Coordinates of C-alpha atoms in Angstrom, one line a residue:
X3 CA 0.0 0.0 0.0
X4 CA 1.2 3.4 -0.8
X5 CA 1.0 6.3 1.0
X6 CA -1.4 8.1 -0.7
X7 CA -4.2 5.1 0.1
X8 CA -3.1 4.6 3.5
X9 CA -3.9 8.3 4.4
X10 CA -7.1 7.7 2.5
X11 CA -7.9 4.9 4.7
X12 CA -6.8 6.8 8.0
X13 CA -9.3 9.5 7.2
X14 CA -12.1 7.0 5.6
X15 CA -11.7 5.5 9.1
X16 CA -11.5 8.4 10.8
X17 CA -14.5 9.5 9.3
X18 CA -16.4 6.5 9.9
X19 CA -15.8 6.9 13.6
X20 CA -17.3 10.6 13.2
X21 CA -20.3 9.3 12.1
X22 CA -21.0 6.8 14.3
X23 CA -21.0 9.1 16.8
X24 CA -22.5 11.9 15.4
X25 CA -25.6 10.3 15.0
X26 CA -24.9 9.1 18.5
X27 CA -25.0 12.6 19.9
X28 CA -28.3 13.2 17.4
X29 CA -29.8 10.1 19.4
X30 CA -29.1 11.6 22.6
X31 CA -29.7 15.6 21.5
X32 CA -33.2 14.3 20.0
X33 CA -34.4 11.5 22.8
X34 CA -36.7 12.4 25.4
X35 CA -36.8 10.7 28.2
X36 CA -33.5 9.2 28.1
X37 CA -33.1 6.9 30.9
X38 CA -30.2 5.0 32.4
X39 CA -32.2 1.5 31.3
X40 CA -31.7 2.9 28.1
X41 CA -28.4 3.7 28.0
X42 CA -27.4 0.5 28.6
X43 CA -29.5 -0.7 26.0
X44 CA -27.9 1.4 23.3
X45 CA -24.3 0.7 24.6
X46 CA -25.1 -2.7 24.2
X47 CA -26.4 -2.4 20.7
X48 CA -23.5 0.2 19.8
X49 CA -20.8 -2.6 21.2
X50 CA -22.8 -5.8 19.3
X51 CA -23.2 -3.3 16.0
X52 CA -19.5 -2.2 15.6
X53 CA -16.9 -4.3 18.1
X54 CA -14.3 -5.8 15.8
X55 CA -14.5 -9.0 17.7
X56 CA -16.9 -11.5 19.0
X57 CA -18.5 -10.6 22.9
X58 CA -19.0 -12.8 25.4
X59 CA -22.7 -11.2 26.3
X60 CA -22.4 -13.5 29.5
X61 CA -19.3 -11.3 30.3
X62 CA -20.0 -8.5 29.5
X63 CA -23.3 -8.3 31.7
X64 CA -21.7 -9.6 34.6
X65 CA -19.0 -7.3 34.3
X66 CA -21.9 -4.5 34.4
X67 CA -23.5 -5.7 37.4
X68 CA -20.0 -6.1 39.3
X69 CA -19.1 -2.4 37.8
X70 CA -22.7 -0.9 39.8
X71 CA -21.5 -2.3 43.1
X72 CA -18.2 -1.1 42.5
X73 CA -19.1 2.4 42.1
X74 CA -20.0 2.9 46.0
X75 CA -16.7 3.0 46.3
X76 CA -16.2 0.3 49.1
X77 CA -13.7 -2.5 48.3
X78 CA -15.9 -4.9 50.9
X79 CA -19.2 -4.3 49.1
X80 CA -18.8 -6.6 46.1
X81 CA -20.5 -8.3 43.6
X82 CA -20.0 -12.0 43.0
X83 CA -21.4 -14.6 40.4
X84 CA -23.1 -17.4 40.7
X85 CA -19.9 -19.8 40.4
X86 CA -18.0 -17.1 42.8
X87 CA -21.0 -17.0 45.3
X88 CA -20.5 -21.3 45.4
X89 CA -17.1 -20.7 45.9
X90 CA -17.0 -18.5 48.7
X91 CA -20.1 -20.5 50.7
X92 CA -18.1 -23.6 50.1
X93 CA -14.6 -21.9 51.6
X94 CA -16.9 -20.1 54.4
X95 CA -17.9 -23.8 55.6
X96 CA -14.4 -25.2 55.8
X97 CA -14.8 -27.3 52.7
X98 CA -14.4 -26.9 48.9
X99 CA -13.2 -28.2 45.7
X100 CA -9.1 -27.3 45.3
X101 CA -5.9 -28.7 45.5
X102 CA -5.4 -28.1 49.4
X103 CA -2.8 -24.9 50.0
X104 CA -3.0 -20.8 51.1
X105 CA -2.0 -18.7 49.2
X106 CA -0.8 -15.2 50.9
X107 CA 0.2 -11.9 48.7
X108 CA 3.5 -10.9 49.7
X109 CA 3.1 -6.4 49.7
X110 CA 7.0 -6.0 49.8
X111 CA 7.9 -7.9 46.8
X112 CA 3.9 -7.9 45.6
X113 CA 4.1 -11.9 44.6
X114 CA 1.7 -14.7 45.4
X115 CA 3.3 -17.5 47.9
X116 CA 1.6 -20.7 48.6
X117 CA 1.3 -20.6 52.6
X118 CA 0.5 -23.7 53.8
X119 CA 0.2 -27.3 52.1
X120 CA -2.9 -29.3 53.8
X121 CA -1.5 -33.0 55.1
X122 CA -2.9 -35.5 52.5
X123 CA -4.0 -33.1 49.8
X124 CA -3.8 -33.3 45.9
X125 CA -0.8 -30.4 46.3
X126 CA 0.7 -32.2 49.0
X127 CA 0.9 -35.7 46.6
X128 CA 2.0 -33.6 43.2
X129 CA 5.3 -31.7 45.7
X130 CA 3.6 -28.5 46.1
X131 CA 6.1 -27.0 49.2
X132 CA 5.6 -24.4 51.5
X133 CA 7.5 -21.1 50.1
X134 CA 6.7 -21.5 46.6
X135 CA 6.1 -18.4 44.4
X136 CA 3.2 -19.1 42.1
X137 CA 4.1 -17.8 38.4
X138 CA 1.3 -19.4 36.4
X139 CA -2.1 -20.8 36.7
X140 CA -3.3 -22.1 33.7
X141 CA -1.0 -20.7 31.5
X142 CA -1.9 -17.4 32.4
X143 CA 0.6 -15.0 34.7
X144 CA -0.3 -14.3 38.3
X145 CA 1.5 -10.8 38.3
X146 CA -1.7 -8.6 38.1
X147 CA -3.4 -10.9 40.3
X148 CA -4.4 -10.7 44.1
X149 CA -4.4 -13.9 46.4
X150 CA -8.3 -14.2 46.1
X151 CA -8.3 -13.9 42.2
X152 CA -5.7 -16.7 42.8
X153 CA -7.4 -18.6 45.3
X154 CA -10.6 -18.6 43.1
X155 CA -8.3 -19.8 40.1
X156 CA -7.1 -22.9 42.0
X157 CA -10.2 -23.9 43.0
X158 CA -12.7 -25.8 40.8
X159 CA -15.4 -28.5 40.8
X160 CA -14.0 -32.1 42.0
X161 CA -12.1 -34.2 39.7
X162 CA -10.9 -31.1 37.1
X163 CA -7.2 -30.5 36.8
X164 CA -5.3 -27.0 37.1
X165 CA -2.0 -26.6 35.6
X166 CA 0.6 -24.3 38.2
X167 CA 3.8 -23.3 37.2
X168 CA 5.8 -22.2 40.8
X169 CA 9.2 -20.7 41.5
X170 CA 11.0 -22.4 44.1
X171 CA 13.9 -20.9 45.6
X172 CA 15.7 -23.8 47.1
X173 CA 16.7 -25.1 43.6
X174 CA 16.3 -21.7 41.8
X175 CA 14.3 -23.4 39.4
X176 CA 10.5 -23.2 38.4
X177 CA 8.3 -26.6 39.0
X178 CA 4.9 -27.2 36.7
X179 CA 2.7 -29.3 38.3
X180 CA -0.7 -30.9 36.9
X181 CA -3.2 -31.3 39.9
X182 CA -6.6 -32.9 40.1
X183 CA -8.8 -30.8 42.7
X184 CA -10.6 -32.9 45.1
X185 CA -12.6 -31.9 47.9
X186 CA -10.5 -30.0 50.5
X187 CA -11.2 -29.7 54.4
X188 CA -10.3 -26.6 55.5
X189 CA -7.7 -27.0 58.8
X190 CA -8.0 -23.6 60.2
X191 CA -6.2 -24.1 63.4
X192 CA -3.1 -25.8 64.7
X193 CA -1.8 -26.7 67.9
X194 CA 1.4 -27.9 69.6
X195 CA 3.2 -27.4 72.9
X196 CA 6.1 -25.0 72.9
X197 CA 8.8 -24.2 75.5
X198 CA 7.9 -27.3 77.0
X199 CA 5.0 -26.1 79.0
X200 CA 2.8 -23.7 76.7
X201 CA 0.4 -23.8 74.7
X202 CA 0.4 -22.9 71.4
X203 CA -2.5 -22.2 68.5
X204 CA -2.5 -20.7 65.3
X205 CA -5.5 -20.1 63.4
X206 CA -5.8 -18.8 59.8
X207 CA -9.2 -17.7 59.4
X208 CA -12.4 -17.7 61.1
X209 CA -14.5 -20.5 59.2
X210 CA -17.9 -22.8 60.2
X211 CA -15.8 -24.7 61.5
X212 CA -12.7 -23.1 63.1
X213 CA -14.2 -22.7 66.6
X214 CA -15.0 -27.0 67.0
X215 CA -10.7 -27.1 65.7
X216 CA -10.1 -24.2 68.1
X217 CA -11.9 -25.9 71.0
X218 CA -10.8 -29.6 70.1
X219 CA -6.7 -28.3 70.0
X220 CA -7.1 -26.4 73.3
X221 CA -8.5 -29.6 74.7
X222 CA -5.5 -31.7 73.5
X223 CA -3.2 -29.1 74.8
X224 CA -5.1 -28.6 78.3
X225 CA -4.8 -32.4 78.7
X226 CA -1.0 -32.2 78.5
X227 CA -0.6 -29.7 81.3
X228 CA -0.1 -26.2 79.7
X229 CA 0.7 -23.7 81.7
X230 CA -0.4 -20.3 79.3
X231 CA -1.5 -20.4 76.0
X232 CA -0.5 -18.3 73.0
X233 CA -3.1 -17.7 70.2
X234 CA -1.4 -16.4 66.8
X235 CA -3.4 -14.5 64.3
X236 CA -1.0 -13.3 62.4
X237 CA -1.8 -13.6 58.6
X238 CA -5.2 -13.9 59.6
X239 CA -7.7 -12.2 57.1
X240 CA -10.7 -12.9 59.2
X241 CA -14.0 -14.7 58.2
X242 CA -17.3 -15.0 59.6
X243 CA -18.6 -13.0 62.7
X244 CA -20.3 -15.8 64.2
X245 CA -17.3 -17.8 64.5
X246 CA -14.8 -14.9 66.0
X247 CA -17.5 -14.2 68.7
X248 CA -17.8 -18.5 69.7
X249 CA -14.4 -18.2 70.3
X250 CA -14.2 -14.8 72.2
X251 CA -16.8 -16.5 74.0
X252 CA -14.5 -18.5 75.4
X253 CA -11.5 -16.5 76.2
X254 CA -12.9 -12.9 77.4
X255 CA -14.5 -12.7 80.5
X256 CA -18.3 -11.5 81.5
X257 CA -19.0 -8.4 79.3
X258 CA -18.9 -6.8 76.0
X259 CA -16.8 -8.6 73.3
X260 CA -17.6 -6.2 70.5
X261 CA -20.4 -4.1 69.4
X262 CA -22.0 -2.5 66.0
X263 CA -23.7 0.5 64.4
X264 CA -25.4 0.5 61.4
X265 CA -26.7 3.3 59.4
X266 CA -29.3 4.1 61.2
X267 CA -27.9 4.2 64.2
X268 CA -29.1 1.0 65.5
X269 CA -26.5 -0.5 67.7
X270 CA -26.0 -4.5 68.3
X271 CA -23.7 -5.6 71.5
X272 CA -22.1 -9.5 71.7
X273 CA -21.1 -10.1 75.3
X274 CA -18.9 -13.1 76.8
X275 CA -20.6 -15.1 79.6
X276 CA -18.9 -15.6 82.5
X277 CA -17.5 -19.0 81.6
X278 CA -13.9 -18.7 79.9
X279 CA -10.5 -20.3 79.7
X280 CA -8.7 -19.2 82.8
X281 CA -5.4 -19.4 82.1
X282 CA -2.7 -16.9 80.9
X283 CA -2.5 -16.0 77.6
X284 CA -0.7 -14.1 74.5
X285 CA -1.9 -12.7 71.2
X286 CA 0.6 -12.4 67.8
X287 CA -0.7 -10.0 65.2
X288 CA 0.5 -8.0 62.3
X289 CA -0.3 -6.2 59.7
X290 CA -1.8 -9.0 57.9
X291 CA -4.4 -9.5 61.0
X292 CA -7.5 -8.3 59.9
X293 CA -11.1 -8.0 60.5
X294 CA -12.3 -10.8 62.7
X295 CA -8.6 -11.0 63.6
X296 CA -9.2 -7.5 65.3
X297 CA -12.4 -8.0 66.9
X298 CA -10.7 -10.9 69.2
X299 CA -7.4 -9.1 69.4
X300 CA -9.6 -5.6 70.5
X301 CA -11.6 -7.5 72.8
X302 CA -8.5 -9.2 74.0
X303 CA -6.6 -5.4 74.8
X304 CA -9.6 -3.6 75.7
X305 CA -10.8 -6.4 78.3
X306 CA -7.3 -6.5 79.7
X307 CA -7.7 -10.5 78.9
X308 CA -3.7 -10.7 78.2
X309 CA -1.2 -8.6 76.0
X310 CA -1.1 -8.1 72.3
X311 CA 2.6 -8.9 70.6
X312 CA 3.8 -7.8 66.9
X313 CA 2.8 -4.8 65.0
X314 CA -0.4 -2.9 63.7
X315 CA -3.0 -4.7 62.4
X316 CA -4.8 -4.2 59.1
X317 CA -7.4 -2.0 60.1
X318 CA -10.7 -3.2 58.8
X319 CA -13.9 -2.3 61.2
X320 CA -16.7 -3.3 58.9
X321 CA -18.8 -5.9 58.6
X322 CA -20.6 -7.2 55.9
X323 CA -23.6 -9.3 54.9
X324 CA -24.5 -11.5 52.0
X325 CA -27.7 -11.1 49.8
X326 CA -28.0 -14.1 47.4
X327 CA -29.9 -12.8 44.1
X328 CA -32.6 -15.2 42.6
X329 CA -29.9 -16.2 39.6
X330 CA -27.6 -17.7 41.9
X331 CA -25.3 -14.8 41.9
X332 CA -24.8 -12.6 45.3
X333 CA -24.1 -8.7 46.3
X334 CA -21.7 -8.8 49.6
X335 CA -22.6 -5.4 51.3
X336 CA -20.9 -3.7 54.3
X337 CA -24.1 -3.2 56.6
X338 CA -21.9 -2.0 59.8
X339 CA -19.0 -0.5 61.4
X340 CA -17.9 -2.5 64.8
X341 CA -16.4 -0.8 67.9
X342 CA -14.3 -2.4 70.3
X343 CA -15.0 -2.8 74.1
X344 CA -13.7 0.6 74.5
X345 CA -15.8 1.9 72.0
X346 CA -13.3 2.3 69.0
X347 CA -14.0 1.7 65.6
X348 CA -10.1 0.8 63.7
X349 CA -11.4 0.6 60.2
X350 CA -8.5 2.7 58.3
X351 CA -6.4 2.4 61.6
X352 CA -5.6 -1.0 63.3
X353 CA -4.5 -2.1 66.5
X354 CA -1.4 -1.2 68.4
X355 CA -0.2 -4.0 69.9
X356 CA 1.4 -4.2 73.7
X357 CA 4.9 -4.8 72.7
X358 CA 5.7 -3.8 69.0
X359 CA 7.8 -6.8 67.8
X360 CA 8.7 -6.5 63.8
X361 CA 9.7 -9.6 62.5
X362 CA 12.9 -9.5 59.8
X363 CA 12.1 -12.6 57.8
X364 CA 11.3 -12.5 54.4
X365 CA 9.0 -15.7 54.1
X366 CA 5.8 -15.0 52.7
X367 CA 3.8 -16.3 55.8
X368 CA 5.2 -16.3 59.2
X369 CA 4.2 -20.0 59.2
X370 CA 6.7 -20.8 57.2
X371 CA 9.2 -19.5 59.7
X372 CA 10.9 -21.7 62.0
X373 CA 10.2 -21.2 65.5
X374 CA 13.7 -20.5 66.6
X375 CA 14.0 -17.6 64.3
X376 CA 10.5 -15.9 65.1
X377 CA 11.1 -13.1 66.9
X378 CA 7.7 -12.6 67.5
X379 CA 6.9 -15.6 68.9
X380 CA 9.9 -15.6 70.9
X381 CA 8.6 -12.3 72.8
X382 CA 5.3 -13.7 72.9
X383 CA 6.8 -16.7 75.1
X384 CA 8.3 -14.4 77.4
X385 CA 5.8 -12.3 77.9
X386 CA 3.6 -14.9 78.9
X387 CA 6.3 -16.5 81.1
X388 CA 6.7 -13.4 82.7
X389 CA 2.6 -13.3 84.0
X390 CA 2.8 -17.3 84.4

């Protein structure tokens, strides 16, 4: 082509384009009663008339709908399809279809690391590790992805495969691995004895089932003789309300646990009953403690139940509820702000912690850090030694 035709074809084109939306503006100059119903009626039909390329209607709809609840502006308030709605109920009850690890998002080097590996899991068989940087799921790079786009990309129905490409550092070398999902039970707590005489428990989230683990590895650990316990929530996103306040039921003594306000004012207190674990206890958190996390760690401080150890928490003070549209699909909506005993809300601020302990590893999760070298922990044991 010479240069003569392809300037005619610039401004053909060019012209083309100023036509279209001329007689768009005519449309919208000459319409009366122009509503937002059928604005979205005439994108549509301007996008199916003239897009170079096939549309996924499907898409492009739910992309619409997820685009209206974005536009309050809240990152909590979201809107989830029907296969992302199944998803999340299925994670919320401790159970789902995947390939059995966490996966944490790593802000200083902003990279996905696989956290844990469930005992006995599909991962766990193909040699999934601990530590491992995810590059690749299904071909298609992680690098513009959170850790719940990723999460939701692993998981899948029972029996379907997922290809993951990981980097692992050990070896310098990156490991694909083919993996058949099955159905995963969630292990949300752990437990062990420490320092001899104390008790230790970590838990990752706040599930349906976390507070039956919670109470079943206290038990374990009571019936060896502990003499303080440390809970760690560190890397803890949070989860579901009811769960944090069974648990907080069971550590904080008679009286307010947490409390909420919604926009009308209306105000809804959970209070502890005067049963509760009477023995001396720590709490880890950090800046990856969130939510739920925070209502038991608030509850924890403000109660003057025992001392908080690591550094500012996330900072979220809102709670949301689910709506489940007739479809299948659901709208997640924040509803309320929670305060603390004391009656602070720390969305956008956190939780300063008793004794501000950083930790210098570079692991992704501080579960992947050996116990000798957590200096966290390691104030954590001697602050609760020192109250013992």
């Amino acid at each position: 082509m010479n240069k003569k035709n392809f300037i005619c074809g610039v401004a053909v084109g060019a012209l083309s384009v100023s036509i279209i939306f001329g007689a768009f503006n005519i449309y919208m100059l000459k319409a009366s009663g122009f509503t937002k119903e059928d604005k979205i009626a005439y994108i549509s039909q301007l996008l199916s008339e003239y897009y170079v390329d096939d549309i996924d209607n499907e898409k492009l709809f739910e992309s619409a709908y997820a685009g209206l609840v974005a536009g309050v502006g809240d990152p909590y308030t979201t809107y989830m399809s029907k296969d992302e709605f199944e998803d999340f109920m299925s994670s919320s009850n401790g159970e789902f279809g995947g390939i059995g690890v966490g996966v944490l998002f790593n802000d200083k080097n902003k990279t996905v690391y696989v956290s844990y590996v469930t005992e006995g899991s599909p991962a766990e068989s193909a040699g999934i590790r601990p530590g491992d940087k995810i590059v690749e799921i299904n071909g298609e790079s992680v690098s513009d992805m959170d850790s719940d786009t990723v999460a939701n990309k692993i998981r899948g129905p029972q029996g379907t495969s997922v290809d993951i490409l990981v980097y692992r550092q050990s070896d310098n070398e990156n490991h694909s691995f083919t993996i058949k999902r099955d159905i995963i039970d969630i292990q949300s707590v752990k437990g062990e004895i420490i320092n001899g005489d104390i008790g230790y428990i970590y838990i990752s989230g706040f599930k349906n089932n976390t507070y039956d683990q919670f109470m079943n590895a206290y038990n374990n650990l009571s019936e060896q003789g502990i003499r303080g316990l440390i809970i760690d929530v560190r890397d803890n996103p949070g989860g579901l309300l009811t769960s944090v306040e069974k648990i907080a039921d069971e550590i904080i003594p008679e009286g307010n646990v947490v409390y909420t306000i919604d926009k009308e004012g209306n105000r809804k207190d959970f209070n502890a009953d005067p049963n509760y674990i009477d023995i001396p206890m720590v709490m880890l958190v950090n800046g990856n403690s969130a939510s739920a996390s925070e209502i038991l760690a608030g509850a924890f401080q403000d109660r003057g139940r025992g001392k908080l150890v690591g550094t500012q928490t996330f900072g979220k003070g809102l709670v949301q509820n689910l709506y489940k549209i007739p479809d299948g699909s659901a709208v997640k909506i924040t509803i309320e702000k929670y305060y603390t005993p004391k009656g602070v809300c720390i969305q956008g601020i956190g939780i300063t912690p008793d004794y501000i302990v950083e930790n210098e590893s570079d692991l992704a999760s501080v579960q992947l850090i050996p116990h000798s070298e957590d200096t966290q922990l390691i104030e954590a044991v001697r602050v609760l030694e020192s109250e013992i």
